Amino acid sequence: MQRPADADFCARLHWTVSAHRTALLEEIFAANASRWHRLTRDTIETVRSEPAPRSQLTVWPDLLTVDTAVAALPGEGLVEVVWEDEDGQITSTVVDVTQFEALIAQLASARAAGVVSMDAGEDLPLFTAVLPDSDGVLRARWQTGPTPSDRDWAFLKTLRRGQVVTGTVTSIAGFGVTFVDIGGFTGMINVPELSCRPFNQPSDIVSVGQEITAEVPDVDMVWERVPLSLRAVQEDPWPQVAQRLGQVVTGPVAEIVPFGVFVRIEDRDDGFQGLVHTNELDQAPEDVEVGDVLAVKIIGVYLPRRRIALSQRQADQ
């Protein structure tokens, strides 16, 4: 599947230029015929209007210093050398080792240069696209190998918001994000989307190598990211908690904070906790310790914020 140079492509192009300050755009308008554009934040909009319909657009990393480019020339094989002259004109030529000496002399006055191997699969662009016709229909057909970004884009096109997918947990980052392989593409689960119930760390919910089922809440075609949600495929326990409004329960103190204490109101490790505000305690806060069992009344369940309010005073009454 060939990516069209549509709004998503343009947004990713803008992101690439913003992240790297500059990038190269190769406009291929016929077989073995192309021209190059150096993209910056100031020139990207102007350059976008220049390519002809049905051209293939190939985005490459920016040019290097001339010395770095010369050092990258291989010992054999064909390469395409791209450089920017003192006037800002981008030129390219295909050369082999027998022409390197003359080429290096030609690059002496260049601002920057880059080397692209002509061997298939050796140097890959960042991503590619084809310009549609003026009616928005993509009619051009280019026989090219897809880049990793193009393969990701094609996979993302098969996903829909709300779709349920299966995958394997590949890693859990130190900052809490869980990465999941979903058919060769890596999705991510942020901490709040791991479970409807309380937990201390992601490893309490998932483990590396575990196969999971999750929902796709969104598909980001620009950043080429897929967030996943385990919580979305679980039964929401909060409506049942709301039905307990007014009940008196007993539970251990799980945490003490300056404005009150948190009491676990369910007899399970991942049980919900509610806050007994200092004003609702029947004793001085300094007299309470973690692990103390208190009788409390559920006086408030706030579903939008996932908060439970408790009162020791009202439980005594």
Tab-separated table of C-alpha atoms in Angstrom, residues 236-243 300-308:
chain	number	residue	atom	x	y	z
A	236	ASP	CA	-15.908	-1.219	35.367
A	237	PRO	CA	-16.262	-1.818	39.127
A	238	TRP	CA	-17.121	1.788	39.977
A	239	PRO	CA	-20.904	1.514	39.464
A	240	GLN	CA	-20.908	-1.241	42.090
A	241	VAL	CA	-18.906	0.997	44.421
A	242	ALA	CA	-21.487	3.751	43.913
A	243	GLN	CA	-24.238	1.380	45.042
A	300	GLY	CA	-19.495	10.146	48.700
A	301	VAL	CA	-18.579	8.344	45.457
A	302	TYR	CA	-17.450	10.709	42.695
A	303	LEU	CA	-17.405	8.689	39.479
A	304	PRO	CA	-15.857	11.268	37.088
A	305	ARG	CA	-12.841	11.745	39.362
A	306	ARG	CA	-12.781	8.175	40.719
A	307	ARG	CA	-12.829	9.380	44.332
A	308	ILE	CA	-14.416	7.934	47.477
